[in-house]
Short mmCIF file of C-alpha atoms and ligand atoms in Angstrom, two decimals:
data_model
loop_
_atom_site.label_atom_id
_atom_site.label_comp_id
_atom_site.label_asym_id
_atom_site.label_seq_id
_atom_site.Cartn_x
_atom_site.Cartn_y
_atom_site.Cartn_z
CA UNK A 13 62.44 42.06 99.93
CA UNK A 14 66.36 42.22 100.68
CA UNK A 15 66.89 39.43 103.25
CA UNK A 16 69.61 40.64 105.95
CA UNK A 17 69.66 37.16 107.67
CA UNK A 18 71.04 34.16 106.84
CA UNK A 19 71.51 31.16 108.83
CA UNK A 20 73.11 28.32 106.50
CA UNK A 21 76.67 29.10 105.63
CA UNK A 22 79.44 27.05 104.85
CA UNK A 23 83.03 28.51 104.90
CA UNK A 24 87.05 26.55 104.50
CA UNK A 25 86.63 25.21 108.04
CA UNK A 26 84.23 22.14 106.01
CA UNK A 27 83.41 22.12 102.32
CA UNK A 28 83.19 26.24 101.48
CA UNK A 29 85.68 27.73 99.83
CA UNK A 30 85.56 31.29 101.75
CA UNK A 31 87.52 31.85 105.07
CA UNK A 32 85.19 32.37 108.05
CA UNK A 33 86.53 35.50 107.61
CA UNK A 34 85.72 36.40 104.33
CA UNK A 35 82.64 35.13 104.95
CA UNK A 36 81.99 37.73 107.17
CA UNK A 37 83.58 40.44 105.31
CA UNK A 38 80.83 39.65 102.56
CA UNK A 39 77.84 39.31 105.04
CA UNK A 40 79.35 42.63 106.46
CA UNK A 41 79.74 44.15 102.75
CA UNK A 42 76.35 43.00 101.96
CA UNK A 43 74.70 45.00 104.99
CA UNK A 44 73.43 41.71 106.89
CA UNK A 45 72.74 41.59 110.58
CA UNK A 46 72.62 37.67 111.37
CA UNK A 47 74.21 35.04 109.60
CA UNK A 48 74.73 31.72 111.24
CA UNK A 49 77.97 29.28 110.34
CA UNK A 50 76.77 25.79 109.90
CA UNK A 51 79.87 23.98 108.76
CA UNK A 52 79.67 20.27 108.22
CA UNK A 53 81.14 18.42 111.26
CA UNK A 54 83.17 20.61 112.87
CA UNK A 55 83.00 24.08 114.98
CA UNK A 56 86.19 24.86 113.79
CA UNK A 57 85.44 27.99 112.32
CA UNK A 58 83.18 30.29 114.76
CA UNK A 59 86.04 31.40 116.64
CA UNK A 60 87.56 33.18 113.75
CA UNK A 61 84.03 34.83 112.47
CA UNK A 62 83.32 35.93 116.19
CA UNK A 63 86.35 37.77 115.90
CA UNK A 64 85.83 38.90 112.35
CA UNK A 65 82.33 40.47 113.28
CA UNK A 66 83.73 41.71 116.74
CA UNK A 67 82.50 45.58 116.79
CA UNK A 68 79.89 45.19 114.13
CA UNK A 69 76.29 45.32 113.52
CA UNK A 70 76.82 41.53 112.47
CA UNK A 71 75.20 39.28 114.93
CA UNK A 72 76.99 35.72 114.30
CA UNK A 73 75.63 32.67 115.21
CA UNK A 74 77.41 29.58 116.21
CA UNK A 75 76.37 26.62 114.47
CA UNK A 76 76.98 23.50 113.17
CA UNK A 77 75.77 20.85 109.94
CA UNK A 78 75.67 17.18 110.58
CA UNK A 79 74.83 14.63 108.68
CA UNK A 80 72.73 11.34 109.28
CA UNK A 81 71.78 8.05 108.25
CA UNK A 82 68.37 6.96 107.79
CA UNK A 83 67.98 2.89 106.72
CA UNK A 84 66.17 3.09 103.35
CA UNK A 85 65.99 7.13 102.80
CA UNK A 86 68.08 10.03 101.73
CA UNK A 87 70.66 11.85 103.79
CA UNK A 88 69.17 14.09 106.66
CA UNK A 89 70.99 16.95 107.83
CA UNK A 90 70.47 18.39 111.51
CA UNK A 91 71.40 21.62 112.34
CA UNK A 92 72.65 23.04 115.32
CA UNK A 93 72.13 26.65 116.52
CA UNK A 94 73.77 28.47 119.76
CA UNK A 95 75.94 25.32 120.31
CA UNK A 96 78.65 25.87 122.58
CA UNK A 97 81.90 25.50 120.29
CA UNK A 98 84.03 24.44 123.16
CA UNK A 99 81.96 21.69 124.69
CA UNK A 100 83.62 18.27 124.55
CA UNK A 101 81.15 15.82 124.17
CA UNK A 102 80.35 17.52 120.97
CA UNK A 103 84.00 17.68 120.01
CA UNK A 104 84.50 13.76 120.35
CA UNK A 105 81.36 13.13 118.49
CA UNK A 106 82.62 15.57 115.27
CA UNK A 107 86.33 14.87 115.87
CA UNK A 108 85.08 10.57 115.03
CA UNK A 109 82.68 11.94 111.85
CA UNK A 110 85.77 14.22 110.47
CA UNK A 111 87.78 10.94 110.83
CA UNK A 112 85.60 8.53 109.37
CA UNK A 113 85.74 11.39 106.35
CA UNK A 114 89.35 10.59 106.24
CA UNK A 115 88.79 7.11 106.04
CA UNK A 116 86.27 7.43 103.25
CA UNK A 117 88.33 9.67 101.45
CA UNK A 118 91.33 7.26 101.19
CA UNK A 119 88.72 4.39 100.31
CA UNK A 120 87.69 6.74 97.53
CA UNK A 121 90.99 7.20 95.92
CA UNK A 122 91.35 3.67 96.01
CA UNK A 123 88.12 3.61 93.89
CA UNK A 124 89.09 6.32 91.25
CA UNK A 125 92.52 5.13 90.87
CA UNK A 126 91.00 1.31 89.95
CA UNK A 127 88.49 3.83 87.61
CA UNK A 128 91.81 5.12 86.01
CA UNK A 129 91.94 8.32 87.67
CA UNK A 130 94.67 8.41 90.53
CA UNK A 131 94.74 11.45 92.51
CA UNK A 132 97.35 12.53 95.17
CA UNK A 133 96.96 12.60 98.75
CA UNK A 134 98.88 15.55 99.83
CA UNK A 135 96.62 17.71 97.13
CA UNK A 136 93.74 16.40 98.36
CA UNK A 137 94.74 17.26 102.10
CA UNK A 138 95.90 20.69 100.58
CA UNK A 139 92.60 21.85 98.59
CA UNK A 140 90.78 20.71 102.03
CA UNK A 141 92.52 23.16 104.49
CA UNK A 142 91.55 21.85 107.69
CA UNK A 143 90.56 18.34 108.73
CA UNK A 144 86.94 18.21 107.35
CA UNK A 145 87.82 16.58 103.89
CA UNK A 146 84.08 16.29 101.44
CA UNK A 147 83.20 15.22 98.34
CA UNK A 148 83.45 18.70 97.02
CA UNK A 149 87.17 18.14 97.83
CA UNK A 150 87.45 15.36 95.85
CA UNK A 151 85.70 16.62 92.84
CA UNK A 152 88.19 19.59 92.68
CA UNK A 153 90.64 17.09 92.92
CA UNK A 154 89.65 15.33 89.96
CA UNK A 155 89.17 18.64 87.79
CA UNK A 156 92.49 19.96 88.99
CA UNK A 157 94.17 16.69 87.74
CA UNK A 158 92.40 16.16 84.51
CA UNK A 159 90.44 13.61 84.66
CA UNK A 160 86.94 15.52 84.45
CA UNK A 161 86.13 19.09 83.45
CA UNK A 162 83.82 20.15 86.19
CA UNK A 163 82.75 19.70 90.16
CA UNK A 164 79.00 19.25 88.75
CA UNK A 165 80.14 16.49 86.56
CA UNK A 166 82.83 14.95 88.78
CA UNK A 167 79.72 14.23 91.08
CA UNK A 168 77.43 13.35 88.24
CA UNK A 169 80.31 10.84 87.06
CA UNK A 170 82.14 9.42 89.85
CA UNK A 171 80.96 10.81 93.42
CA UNK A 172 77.04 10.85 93.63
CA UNK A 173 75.54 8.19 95.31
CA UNK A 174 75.61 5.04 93.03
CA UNK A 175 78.04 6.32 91.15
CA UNK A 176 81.65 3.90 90.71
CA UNK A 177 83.68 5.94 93.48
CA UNK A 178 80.87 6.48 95.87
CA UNK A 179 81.76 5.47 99.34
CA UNK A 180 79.84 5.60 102.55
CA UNK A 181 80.92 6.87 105.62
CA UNK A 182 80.01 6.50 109.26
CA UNK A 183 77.34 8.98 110.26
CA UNK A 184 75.21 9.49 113.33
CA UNK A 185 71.78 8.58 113.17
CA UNK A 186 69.26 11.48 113.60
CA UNK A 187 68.48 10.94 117.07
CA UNK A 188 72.44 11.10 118.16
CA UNK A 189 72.59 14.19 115.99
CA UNK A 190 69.75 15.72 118.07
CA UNK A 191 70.75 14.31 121.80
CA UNK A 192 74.39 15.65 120.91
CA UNK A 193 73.26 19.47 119.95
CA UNK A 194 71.18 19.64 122.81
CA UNK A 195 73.63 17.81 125.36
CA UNK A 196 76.13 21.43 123.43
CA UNK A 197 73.22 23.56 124.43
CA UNK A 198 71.86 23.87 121.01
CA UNK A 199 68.85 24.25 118.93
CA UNK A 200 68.19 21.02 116.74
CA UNK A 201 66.92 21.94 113.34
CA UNK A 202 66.43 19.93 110.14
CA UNK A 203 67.62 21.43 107.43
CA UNK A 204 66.46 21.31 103.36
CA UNK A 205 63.49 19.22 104.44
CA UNK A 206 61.89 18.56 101.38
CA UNK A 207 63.03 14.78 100.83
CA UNK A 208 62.84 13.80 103.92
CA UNK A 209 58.91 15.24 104.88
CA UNK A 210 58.14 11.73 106.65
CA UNK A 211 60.35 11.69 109.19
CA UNK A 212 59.31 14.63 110.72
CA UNK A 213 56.74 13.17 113.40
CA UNK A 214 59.82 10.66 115.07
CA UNK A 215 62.05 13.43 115.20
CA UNK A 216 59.82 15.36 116.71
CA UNK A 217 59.30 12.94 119.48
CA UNK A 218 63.25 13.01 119.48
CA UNK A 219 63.05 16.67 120.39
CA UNK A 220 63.48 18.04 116.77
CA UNK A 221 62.63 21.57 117.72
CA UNK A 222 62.70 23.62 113.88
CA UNK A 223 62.57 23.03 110.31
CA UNK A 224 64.21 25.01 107.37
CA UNK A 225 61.27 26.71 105.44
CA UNK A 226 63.62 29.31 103.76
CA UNK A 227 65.88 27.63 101.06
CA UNK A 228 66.80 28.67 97.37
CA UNK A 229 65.99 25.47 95.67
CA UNK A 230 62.43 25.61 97.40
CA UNK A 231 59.48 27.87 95.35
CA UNK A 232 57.79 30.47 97.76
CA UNK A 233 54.64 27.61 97.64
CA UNK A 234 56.82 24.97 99.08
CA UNK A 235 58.35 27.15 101.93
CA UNK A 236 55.11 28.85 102.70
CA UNK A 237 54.35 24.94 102.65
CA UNK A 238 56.94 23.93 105.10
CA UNK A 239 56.12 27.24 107.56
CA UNK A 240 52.88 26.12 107.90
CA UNK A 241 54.08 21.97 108.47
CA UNK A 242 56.64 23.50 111.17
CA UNK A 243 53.19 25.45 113.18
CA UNK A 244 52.00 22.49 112.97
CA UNK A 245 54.40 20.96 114.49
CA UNK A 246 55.08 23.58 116.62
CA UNK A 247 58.99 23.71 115.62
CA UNK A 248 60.73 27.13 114.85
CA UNK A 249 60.87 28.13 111.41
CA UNK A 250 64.51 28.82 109.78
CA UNK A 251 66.30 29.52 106.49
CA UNK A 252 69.43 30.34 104.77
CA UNK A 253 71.16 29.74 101.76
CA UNK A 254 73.40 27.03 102.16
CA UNK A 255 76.49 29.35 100.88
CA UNK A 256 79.22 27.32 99.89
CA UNK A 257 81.18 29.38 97.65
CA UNK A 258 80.55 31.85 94.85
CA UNK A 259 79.61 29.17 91.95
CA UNK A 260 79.20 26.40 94.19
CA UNK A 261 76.08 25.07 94.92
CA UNK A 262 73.10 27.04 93.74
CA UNK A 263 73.60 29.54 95.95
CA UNK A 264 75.60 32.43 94.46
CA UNK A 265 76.49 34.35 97.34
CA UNK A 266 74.78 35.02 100.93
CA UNK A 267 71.60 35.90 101.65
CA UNK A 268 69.89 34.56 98.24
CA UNK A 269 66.43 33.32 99.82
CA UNK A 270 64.34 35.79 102.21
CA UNK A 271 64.87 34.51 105.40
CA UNK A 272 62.42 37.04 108.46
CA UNK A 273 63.77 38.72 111.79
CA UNK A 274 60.96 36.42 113.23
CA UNK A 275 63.89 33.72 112.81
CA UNK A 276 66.09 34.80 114.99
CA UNK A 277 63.70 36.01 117.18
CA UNK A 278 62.33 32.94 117.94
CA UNK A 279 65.59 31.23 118.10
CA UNK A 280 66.60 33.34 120.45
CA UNK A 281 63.29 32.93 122.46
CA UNK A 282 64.06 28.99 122.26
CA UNK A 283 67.42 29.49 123.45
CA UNK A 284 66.42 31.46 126.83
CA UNK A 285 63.94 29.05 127.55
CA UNK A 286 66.34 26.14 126.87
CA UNK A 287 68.58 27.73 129.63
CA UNK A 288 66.08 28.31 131.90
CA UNK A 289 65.37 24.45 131.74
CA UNK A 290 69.00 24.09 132.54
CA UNK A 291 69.65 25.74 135.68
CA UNK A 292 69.78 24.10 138.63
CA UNK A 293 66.93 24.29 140.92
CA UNK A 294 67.31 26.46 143.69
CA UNK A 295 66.75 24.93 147.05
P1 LIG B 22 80.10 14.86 101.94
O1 LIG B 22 79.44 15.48 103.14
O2 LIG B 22 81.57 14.95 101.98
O3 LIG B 22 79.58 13.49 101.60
O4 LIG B 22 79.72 15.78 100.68
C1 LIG B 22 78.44 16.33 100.53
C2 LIG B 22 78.60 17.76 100.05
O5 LIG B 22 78.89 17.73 98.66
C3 LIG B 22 77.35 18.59 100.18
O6 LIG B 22 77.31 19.24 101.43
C4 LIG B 22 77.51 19.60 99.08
O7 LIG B 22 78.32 20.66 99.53
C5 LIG B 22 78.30 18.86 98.02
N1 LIG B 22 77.55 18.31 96.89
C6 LIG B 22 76.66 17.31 96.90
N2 LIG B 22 76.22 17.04 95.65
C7 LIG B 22 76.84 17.92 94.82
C8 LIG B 22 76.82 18.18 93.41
N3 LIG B 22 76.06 17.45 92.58
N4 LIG B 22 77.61 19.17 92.93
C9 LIG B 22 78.39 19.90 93.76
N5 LIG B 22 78.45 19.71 95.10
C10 LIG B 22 77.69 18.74 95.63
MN1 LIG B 23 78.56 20.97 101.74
MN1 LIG B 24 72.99 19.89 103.99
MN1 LIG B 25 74.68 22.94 104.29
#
């Protein structure tokens, strides 16, 4: 079945390499009716798709991708949905992780230019077009001066964890990820799942409230798998494609995985509630 929804998207505002408005253009040209921007660290982008999908069928959701640190296991994203773009907490908590990316991006250099590969600066800043500057950055970086032939290899060579120009970078642990979205009115989510199965049950006491069942990388088994962990759980159940670009990641283009109206649905459900909560009590 044709999926119309897709809630994982990555544009030029973080580490895609389509405008928030071409972004849209191609949800729009591909007849979808929700797509959700989940940029990595920064909100910087929903304005512009709001107003790209203003007077369309195209339902756009504001989101957001962070990334966190657990000791001893693999990077764990938390997504946000419905987070208020504007709200300032959540500002000063991406504004520090989009620095910290400049940091580690200038430590990096310093690695690859020991490893014989010196890159400049000012492309670097350039290829990243905003202030989130990622890995992906750096690998086209690399290609575009020479030194390797491809982004796959660049991280297979130099950028992958372990690797000789690997270099960490401050992150928020998984609880501050969730106590931030939901202090931005948002829906806490954790996304691609599949490594990170075992820390479900503490983030759940954290107030993880959905998991990402719907992902290309993941056989139907495995999400039908994950749908049934989330009722478990009782969590929402999401999906997307994690869109980064057309040759990017795995994901060709938008919309590559199924993802059900029952999504949205019950984000939407979560969301009402979540604002009920927040009112003030009459007295
Ligand atoms: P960062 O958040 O800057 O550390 O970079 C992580 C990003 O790099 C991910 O969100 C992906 O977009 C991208 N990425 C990770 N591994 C690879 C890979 N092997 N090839 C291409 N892109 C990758
Ligand atoms: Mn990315
Ligand atoms: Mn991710
Ligand atoms: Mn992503």
């Amino acid at each position: 079945m044709k999926s119309r929804i897709d809630l994982h998207l990555h544009s030029t505002a973080s580490d895609g390499t389509l405008s928030p408005t071409e972004l849209v253009r191609a949800a729009l040209g591909m007849g979808l009716t929700t797509i959700a921007l989940t940029d990595h660290d920064t909100t910087g982008g929903i304005r512009e798709a709001l107003d790209a999908a203003r007077g369309s069928n195209l339902t756009v959701i504001p989101g957001v991708e962070i990334s966190t640190d657990v000791p001893g296991a693999n990077e764990l994203h938390i997504l946000g949905y419905h987070v208020d773009p504007q709200h300032a907490q959540l500002e000063a908590r991406l504004s520090a992780l989009r620095h910290a990316r400049v940091d580690r991006a200038r430590r990096t250099l310093a690695c690859l230019a020991q490893a014989g590969c010196p890159l400049s600066w000012d492309h670097l800043v350039e290829l990243s077009q905003g202030d989130v500057i990622g890995r992906p950055h750096i690998a086209q970086a690399l290609v575009d001066a020479g030194h390797i032939d491809t982004v796959h290899n660049a991280f297979r060579y130099y950028l992958a964890k372990g690797r000789s120009a690997y270099v960490d970078r401050y992150k928020l642990t998984p609880h501050e990820a969730i106590e931030i979205i939901f202090a931005a009115g948002g829906i806490p989510v954790l996304a691609h799942p599949r490594h990170v199965l075992s820390h479900i049950p503490s983030l759940v006491r954290a107030g993880l409230a959905g998991l990402e069942a719907f992902y290309p990388t993941y056989p139907e088994p495995e999400q039908t798998f994950l749908v049934n962990l989330a009722r478990k759980h009782d969590l929402i159940v999401t999906g997307g494609s994690d869109f980064h670009g057309p040759g990017i990641t795995e994901a060709s283009e938008p919309a590559v995985v199924y993802v059900p109206p029952y999504t949205v649905a019950e984000l939407s459900d979560r969301l009402r509630r979540q604002r009920r909560q927040a009112l003030p009590l009459a007295t």
